[in-house]
Amino acid sequence: MTTRQDCLALDARDELAPLRALFDLPDGVIYLDGNSLGALPRATAARVQQVATAEWGRDLIKSWNTAGWIDLPQRIGNKIASLLGAGPDELIVADSTSVNLFKALSAALDLAQRDTPGRKRIVSERFNFPTDLYIAESLARQRGFELVLAEADEIPALIDDRLAVLMLTHVNYRSGRMHRMEETNLAVHGAGALVVWDLAHSAGAVPVNLKGSGPRAGAADFAVGCGYKYLNGGPGAPAFVWVHPTITARMDAEQLWQPLSGWLGHAAPFQFTPDYHPAAGIGRFICGTPPVLSLAALECGVDTMLAAEAHGGQPALRRKSIALSELFIALVEARCTGHGLTLQTPRDAAQRGSQASFARADGGYPIMQALIARGVIGDFRAPDILRFGFTPLYTRFIDVWDAVEHLVQVLQTGEWRQARFNQRAAVT
Ligand SMILES: Cc1ncc(COP(=O)(O)O)c(C=O)c1O
């Protein structure tokens, strides 16, 4: 079995190790929750302060032009696109993931209604993240569609001539299971339907190739994703939306809107015309005024991720992510036997995102609280999931070893039974 010494040796050989210095991580903390809120990049605080004091404080409203504030959604969008196999001006930063999903799914339903009017099914995964299901439920009700939910394994059987839109999260938030994107796109397009992906747990975590490796049929149609997880954009960071350029071209040609037709998605917002004409391309997916301070922080996060390009890039990040989760799973299974922890994450690395989850019938919440009190931060997802995220930009192999050592101690001493660990906080 891997020893603590082995982990130190792995860290010494790690080509990505220098990137940890780009983050401001508190001493004594092992942070395994970058899948929920990424850590603070060192550059962020100074950059946000500069935007506040110099651009906002001194230059005031002129900064929309002089500091390029108005260009931020597209500028940062292009950087994120480069991580996801998408081209320039195909992806834009805006709103939250939930709101972007509403816009994207609604646009997908518009296309489905035109092309396959008899089809009434939106299919998704039963344990997809709740916001995805709630947004789809709302749109299904408004638009007269039916939302069909299934286990991940049952999805392929539902890709048939009743399907209008398949809406999936690429990496499941609970299990960390990853869908095969290109294979799924091919199947959905083969059935004459559309596919919308939520990349909240993928962007910056696993290689994503939205446009596929071959013909258009292997590419996605719509995608949304999150700025505050693996992209390290800060709490509540703006999200992004991507639409395949053949679809935006079609939306241009047929003058299709997305449902939140706000003024900054207009073709000429500063003409202030009373009627709406959508901007060309992805620009129409903007709704209102972009949150400049949050965008400044997000750009620092994305730049920190792009810094990995000089250290082996996405392939190196993926290799390390797999090695970290593999090590964590092996150590937990070897050292925590008899404590009721059951692996929820696929053992096959090709089907795993950048996290490892264990279910525990009861006691999951207080076990996580006891770990957090010891400085090992993961999170708990009701009803029974202990979730540990691995961010290869800053997580070390020694962190994994030490986290498991703490887990062993929490379980063996039973310290998690203390009353203070059993009081549920609002956020788990
Ligand atoms: C898959 C997925 N989608 C969306 C969200 C959150 O969306 P929003 O940022 O709109 O709250 C999360 C949050 O964890 C998520 O896991």
XYZ file of C-alpha atoms and ligand atoms in Angstrom:
444
model
C 0.000 0.000 0.000
C 1.085 3.575 -0.709
C 2.856 5.130 2.271
C 3.120 8.743 3.408
C 6.696 8.690 2.142
C 5.489 7.550 -1.302
C 3.100 10.523 -1.386
C 5.910 12.951 -0.645
C 7.859 11.384 -3.506
C 4.852 11.718 -5.834
C 4.581 15.407 -4.944
C 8.289 15.916 -5.569
C 7.876 14.475 -9.085
C 4.607 16.316 -9.852
C 4.967 18.592 -12.894
C 1.953 20.619 -11.741
C 3.296 21.181 -8.219
C 4.472 24.789 -8.852
C 0.872 25.827 -9.563
C -0.119 25.458 -5.918
C 1.818 28.655 -5.219
C -0.699 30.516 -7.403
C -3.318 29.968 -4.674
C -3.785 31.541 -1.291
C -4.524 28.443 0.789
C -4.816 28.727 4.570
C -2.212 26.880 6.650
C -3.369 23.693 8.294
C -6.229 23.124 5.887
C -6.582 20.256 3.428
C -9.047 21.587 0.924
C -11.006 18.882 -0.869
C -13.996 20.988 -1.860
C -12.793 22.741 -5.005
C -15.627 20.918 -6.772
C -18.022 23.123 -4.838
C -16.076 26.371 -4.341
C -12.608 26.675 -5.859
C -9.816 28.149 -3.742
C -8.732 31.792 -3.924
C -6.068 32.522 -6.552
C -3.328 34.796 -5.239
C -3.923 37.308 -8.039
C -7.620 37.805 -7.317
C -7.730 40.135 -4.316
C -5.307 42.662 -5.852
C -7.098 42.548 -9.191
C -10.536 43.077 -7.661
C -9.128 45.916 -5.582
C -7.615 47.501 -8.698
C -10.916 47.260 -10.550
C -12.699 48.782 -7.554
C -10.308 51.586 -6.754
C -8.790 52.549 -10.099
C -11.335 51.492 -12.705
C -14.491 52.145 -10.724
C -13.270 54.634 -8.094
C -11.154 56.866 -10.314
C -12.347 56.342 -13.859
C -15.985 55.775 -12.957
C -18.376 55.048 -15.798
C -15.710 55.702 -18.442
C -14.306 52.251 -17.552
C -17.041 50.498 -19.529
C -15.022 51.654 -22.542
C -11.550 52.525 -21.266
C -11.063 49.423 -19.127
C -13.000 47.195 -21.535
C -15.651 46.208 -18.987
C -18.191 45.745 -21.747
C -15.937 43.145 -23.404
C -15.396 41.028 -20.283
C -18.172 38.450 -20.916
C -16.745 37.605 -24.334
C -13.078 37.965 -23.397
C -13.391 35.549 -20.482
C -15.766 33.405 -22.519
C -13.064 32.927 -25.134
C -10.600 31.817 -22.485
C -13.056 29.277 -21.089
C -13.876 28.120 -24.629
C -10.225 27.252 -25.138
C -10.493 24.790 -22.237
C -13.562 23.087 -23.671
C -12.714 22.444 -27.310
C -14.834 25.401 -28.418
C -13.910 28.242 -30.732
C -13.698 32.005 -30.202
C -17.001 33.865 -29.839
C -18.927 30.633 -29.303
C -19.141 30.819 -25.510
C -20.113 33.749 -23.320
C -20.008 34.424 -19.602
C -23.316 35.507 -18.100
C -25.774 34.998 -15.271
C -25.804 31.805 -13.203
C -25.719 28.201 -14.386
C -29.413 27.879 -13.549
C -30.353 30.919 -15.635
C -28.139 29.845 -18.531
C -29.700 26.423 -18.458
C -33.123 28.021 -18.691
C -32.028 30.005 -21.749
C -30.265 27.086 -23.432
C -32.922 24.470 -22.783
C -35.647 26.855 -23.887
C -33.785 27.572 -27.134
C -33.320 23.818 -27.646
C -37.059 23.270 -27.158
C -37.780 25.977 -29.748
C -35.648 24.136 -32.287
C -37.193 20.782 -31.395
C -40.673 22.228 -31.791
C -39.782 23.429 -35.286
C -37.998 20.283 -36.442
C -39.807 17.489 -34.633
C -43.121 18.991 -33.470
C -44.555 15.648 -32.374
C -41.814 15.011 -29.841
C -42.632 15.992 -26.289
C -39.892 14.419 -24.208
C -37.085 16.021 -22.272
C -34.973 13.241 -20.775
C -32.571 13.657 -17.878
C -30.915 11.738 -15.082
C -32.924 11.196 -11.896
C -30.011 12.273 -9.720
C -29.002 15.185 -11.880
C -28.337 18.324 -9.816
C -31.700 19.612 -8.542
C -31.489 23.025 -10.215
C -31.231 21.304 -13.613
C -34.299 19.220 -12.870
C -36.273 22.160 -11.495
C -35.488 24.322 -14.522
C -36.441 21.480 -16.861
C -39.616 20.829 -14.887
C -40.578 24.481 -15.143
C -39.940 24.605 -18.900
C -41.734 21.307 -19.448
C -44.805 22.726 -17.680
C -44.718 26.029 -19.542
C -44.113 24.494 -22.936
C -46.211 21.329 -22.795
C -43.281 18.899 -22.676
C -42.875 15.845 -20.487
C -39.779 15.487 -18.278
C -38.686 11.850 -18.135
C -36.083 10.963 -15.485
C -34.011 7.788 -15.465
C -30.909 6.220 -13.959
C -27.715 6.901 -15.894
C -27.632 3.326 -17.236
C -31.194 3.628 -18.550
C -30.567 6.799 -20.583
C -29.366 5.093 -23.825
C -32.653 3.186 -24.059
C -34.546 6.500 -23.922
C -32.748 7.975 -26.912
C -35.415 7.263 -29.512
C -37.910 8.998 -31.798
C -39.882 10.364 -28.840
C -36.930 12.356 -27.568
C -36.857 16.133 -28.141
C -33.940 17.121 -25.888
C -31.543 15.139 -23.721
C -30.282 17.276 -20.848
C -27.429 15.823 -18.822
C -24.790 16.926 -16.387
C -21.515 15.578 -17.758
C -20.097 14.687 -14.323
C -22.716 13.860 -11.724
C -22.469 16.022 -8.598
C -23.144 13.134 -6.203
C -21.423 10.120 -7.677
C -18.779 11.848 -9.789
C -19.754 9.541 -12.645
C -18.912 10.960 -16.055
C -21.001 10.409 -19.174
C -19.314 9.682 -22.500
C -20.064 12.951 -24.213
C -19.222 12.248 -27.831
C -20.875 8.827 -27.856
C -24.012 10.361 -26.322
C -24.057 13.233 -28.827
C -23.826 10.745 -31.706
C -26.690 8.662 -30.336
C -28.921 11.705 -29.692
C -28.282 13.173 -33.128
C -28.792 9.777 -34.706
C -32.250 9.820 -33.121
C -32.922 13.313 -34.524
C -32.876 15.046 -31.131
C -30.782 17.714 -29.375
C -28.453 17.572 -26.402
C -27.773 20.117 -23.646
C -24.850 19.551 -21.250
C -24.217 21.005 -17.824
C -20.441 21.209 -17.355
C -20.512 22.477 -13.745
C -18.282 19.611 -12.571
C -16.297 19.325 -15.806
C -14.991 22.753 -16.812
C -11.444 22.910 -15.507
C -11.730 19.406 -14.053
C -11.769 16.965 -16.962
C -10.969 17.264 -20.662
C -14.050 18.383 -22.578
C -14.327 18.543 -26.342
C -17.654 20.210 -27.064
C -17.193 20.028 -30.816
C -16.165 16.381 -30.790
C -13.343 14.766 -32.662
C -15.122 14.119 -35.969
C -18.355 15.023 -37.731
C -20.928 17.505 -36.411
C -23.031 14.635 -35.091
C -20.433 13.987 -32.383
C -20.552 17.577 -31.163
C -22.827 18.942 -28.459
C -25.603 21.430 -29.191
C -25.735 23.541 -26.024
C -23.658 23.636 -22.858
C -23.681 25.630 -19.651
C -21.289 25.632 -16.731
C -20.147 27.178 -13.550
C -17.418 29.716 -12.723
C -16.967 29.105 -8.999
C -16.000 25.435 -8.912
C -12.910 24.220 -10.772
C -12.516 27.578 -12.515
C -11.863 29.231 -9.139
C -13.891 32.346 -9.937
C -15.089 33.008 -6.378
C -18.383 32.541 -4.529
C -21.332 33.052 -6.860
C -19.032 33.703 -9.839
C -20.806 34.243 -13.163
C -21.481 31.155 -15.258
C -21.164 30.467 -18.978
C -23.206 29.295 -21.930
C -21.986 27.778 -25.185
C -24.014 27.074 -28.321
C -22.721 25.173 -31.334
C -21.993 27.693 -34.125
C -24.298 25.877 -36.558
C -27.129 26.509 -34.112
C -26.296 30.162 -33.492
C -26.043 30.585 -37.275
C -29.497 29.093 -37.578
C -30.810 31.317 -34.802
C -29.387 34.280 -36.734
C -30.968 33.158 -40.000
C -34.374 32.406 -38.504
C -34.289 35.356 -36.068
C -34.727 33.006 -33.100
C -34.504 34.455 -29.618
C -33.558 33.041 -26.316
C -36.308 33.686 -23.762
C -34.507 36.286 -21.595
C -34.278 38.912 -24.309
C -32.564 41.632 -22.291
C -31.065 44.799 -23.649
C -27.430 43.661 -23.708
C -28.353 40.694 -25.880
C -29.739 43.156 -28.421
C -27.914 43.671 -31.725
C -27.435 47.376 -30.952
C -28.127 48.015 -27.256
C -27.028 51.636 -27.363
C -29.521 52.489 -30.090
C -32.176 52.071 -27.381
C -34.839 50.968 -29.823
C -38.185 49.863 -28.372
C -38.202 46.552 -30.229
C -35.858 43.601 -29.748
C -33.445 42.357 -32.395
C -31.106 39.675 -31.098
C -27.354 40.139 -31.378
C -25.662 37.786 -33.817
C -24.121 34.561 -32.555
C -23.662 33.801 -28.889
C -24.073 37.512 -28.010
C -27.841 37.098 -27.794
C -27.395 34.871 -24.743
C -26.449 37.914 -22.664
C -29.372 39.363 -20.795
C -28.525 42.321 -18.538
C -25.501 44.286 -17.287
C -22.477 42.081 -16.525
C -21.217 41.965 -12.899
C -17.810 43.586 -13.407
C -16.233 42.909 -9.998
C -17.224 39.259 -10.164
C -15.971 39.005 -13.723
C -12.597 40.422 -12.662
C -12.328 37.668 -10.042
C -13.452 35.007 -12.506
C -10.834 36.066 -15.021
C -8.109 35.552 -12.388
C -9.460 32.058 -11.742
C -9.555 31.168 -15.418
C -6.050 32.604 -15.958
C -4.804 30.445 -13.091
C -6.246 27.416 -14.830
C -4.666 28.476 -18.127
C -1.306 28.737 -16.346
C -1.349 24.923 -16.316
C -0.705 25.029 -20.068
C 2.985 25.605 -19.316
C 3.039 22.544 -17.026
C 1.589 19.835 -19.243
C -1.865 21.388 -19.646
C -5.124 19.454 -19.654
C -3.535 16.009 -20.108
C -1.310 16.573 -17.073
C -4.272 17.860 -15.034
C -6.304 14.806 -15.962
C -3.473 12.390 -15.157
C -2.990 13.940 -11.747
C -6.721 14.146 -11.032
C -7.082 10.426 -11.739
C -4.023 9.588 -9.662
C -5.340 11.630 -6.707
C -8.822 10.105 -6.753
C -7.397 6.605 -7.336
C -5.118 7.021 -4.316
C -7.912 8.370 -2.142
C -10.254 5.512 -3.027
C -7.551 2.882 -2.456
C -6.527 4.335 0.921
C -10.103 4.709 2.181
C -11.011 1.200 1.117
C -7.878 -0.259 2.675
C -7.917 1.724 5.914
C -11.587 2.383 6.699
C -13.029 -1.104 6.341
C -15.857 -1.954 8.698
C -17.061 1.637 9.003
C -19.897 1.443 6.524
C -18.433 3.567 3.740
C -19.503 2.479 0.254
C -17.853 3.877 -2.853
C -20.323 5.713 -5.111
C -17.808 6.773 -7.748
C -16.948 4.525 -10.700
C -13.727 2.561 -10.264
C -13.091 2.937 -13.983
C -11.170 6.215 -14.201
C -12.549 6.856 -17.712
C -15.996 7.192 -16.134
C -14.919 9.356 -13.218
C -14.773 13.130 -12.872
C -12.396 14.732 -10.365
C -14.067 13.654 -7.137
C -14.633 10.589 -4.993
C -17.850 10.006 -3.076
C -18.657 7.524 -0.356
C -22.127 6.803 0.987
C -22.709 6.052 4.613
C -26.206 5.010 5.736
C -26.130 7.243 8.798
C -23.526 9.536 10.286
C -22.351 10.955 6.987
C -23.057 14.539 7.955
C -21.351 14.469 11.390
C -18.371 12.557 10.006
C -17.829 15.373 7.506
C -18.239 17.984 10.260
C -15.643 16.204 12.395
C -13.265 16.163 9.430
C -13.851 19.871 8.804
C -13.092 20.596 12.479
C -9.749 18.850 11.899
C -9.089 21.037 8.846
C -10.053 18.511 6.167
C -12.731 20.213 4.100
C -15.049 18.174 1.920
C -18.819 18.322 1.913
C -21.970 16.324 2.487
C -24.815 15.816 0.059
C -28.076 14.554 1.519
C -29.142 11.954 2.184
C -25.894 10.061 2.649
C -22.949 11.215 0.481
C -19.512 12.256 1.754
C -17.924 14.092 -1.150
C -14.232 14.808 -1.707
C -13.053 16.868 -4.667
C -9.535 16.838 -6.080
C -8.252 19.945 -7.796
C -4.994 18.986 -9.470
C -3.919 22.641 -9.589
C -3.406 22.697 -5.825
C -4.199 19.339 -4.216
C -1.092 17.343 -3.264
C -0.698 13.605 -2.833
C 0.310 14.235 0.772
C -3.024 16.015 1.281
C -4.807 12.871 0.178
C -2.781 10.706 2.563
C -3.291 13.056 5.497
C -7.014 13.452 4.773
C -7.479 9.696 4.906
C -5.461 9.507 8.133
C -7.875 12.045 9.680
C -10.844 10.080 8.375
C -9.465 6.904 9.946
C -9.093 8.687 13.278
C -12.574 10.249 13.118
C -14.093 6.837 12.461
C -11.982 4.871 14.954
C -12.423 7.276 17.855
C -16.109 7.859 17.090
C -15.544 11.578 17.650
C -18.167 12.335 15.016
C -20.834 11.282 17.545
C -20.270 14.494 19.507
C -23.383 16.676 19.609
C -21.598 19.657 18.028
C -21.020 17.689 14.813
C -24.642 16.648 14.585
C -26.218 20.090 14.305
C -27.103 20.762 10.691
C -25.937 24.088 9.297
C -27.888 25.792 6.502
C -25.226 24.872 3.955
C -23.886 21.325 4.100
C -24.466 20.307 -11.897
C -24.758 21.630 -11.284
N -25.451 22.545 -11.973
C -25.709 23.767 -11.442
C -25.264 24.082 -10.178
C -25.549 25.400 -9.533
O -26.137 26.319 -10.318
P -26.164 27.850 -9.852
O -24.770 28.364 -9.903
O -27.103 28.486 -10.762
O -26.623 27.870 -8.420
C -24.548 23.161 -9.438
C -24.083 23.512 -8.079
O -23.419 22.808 -7.389
C -24.286 21.902 -10.000
O -23.624 20.982 -9.314
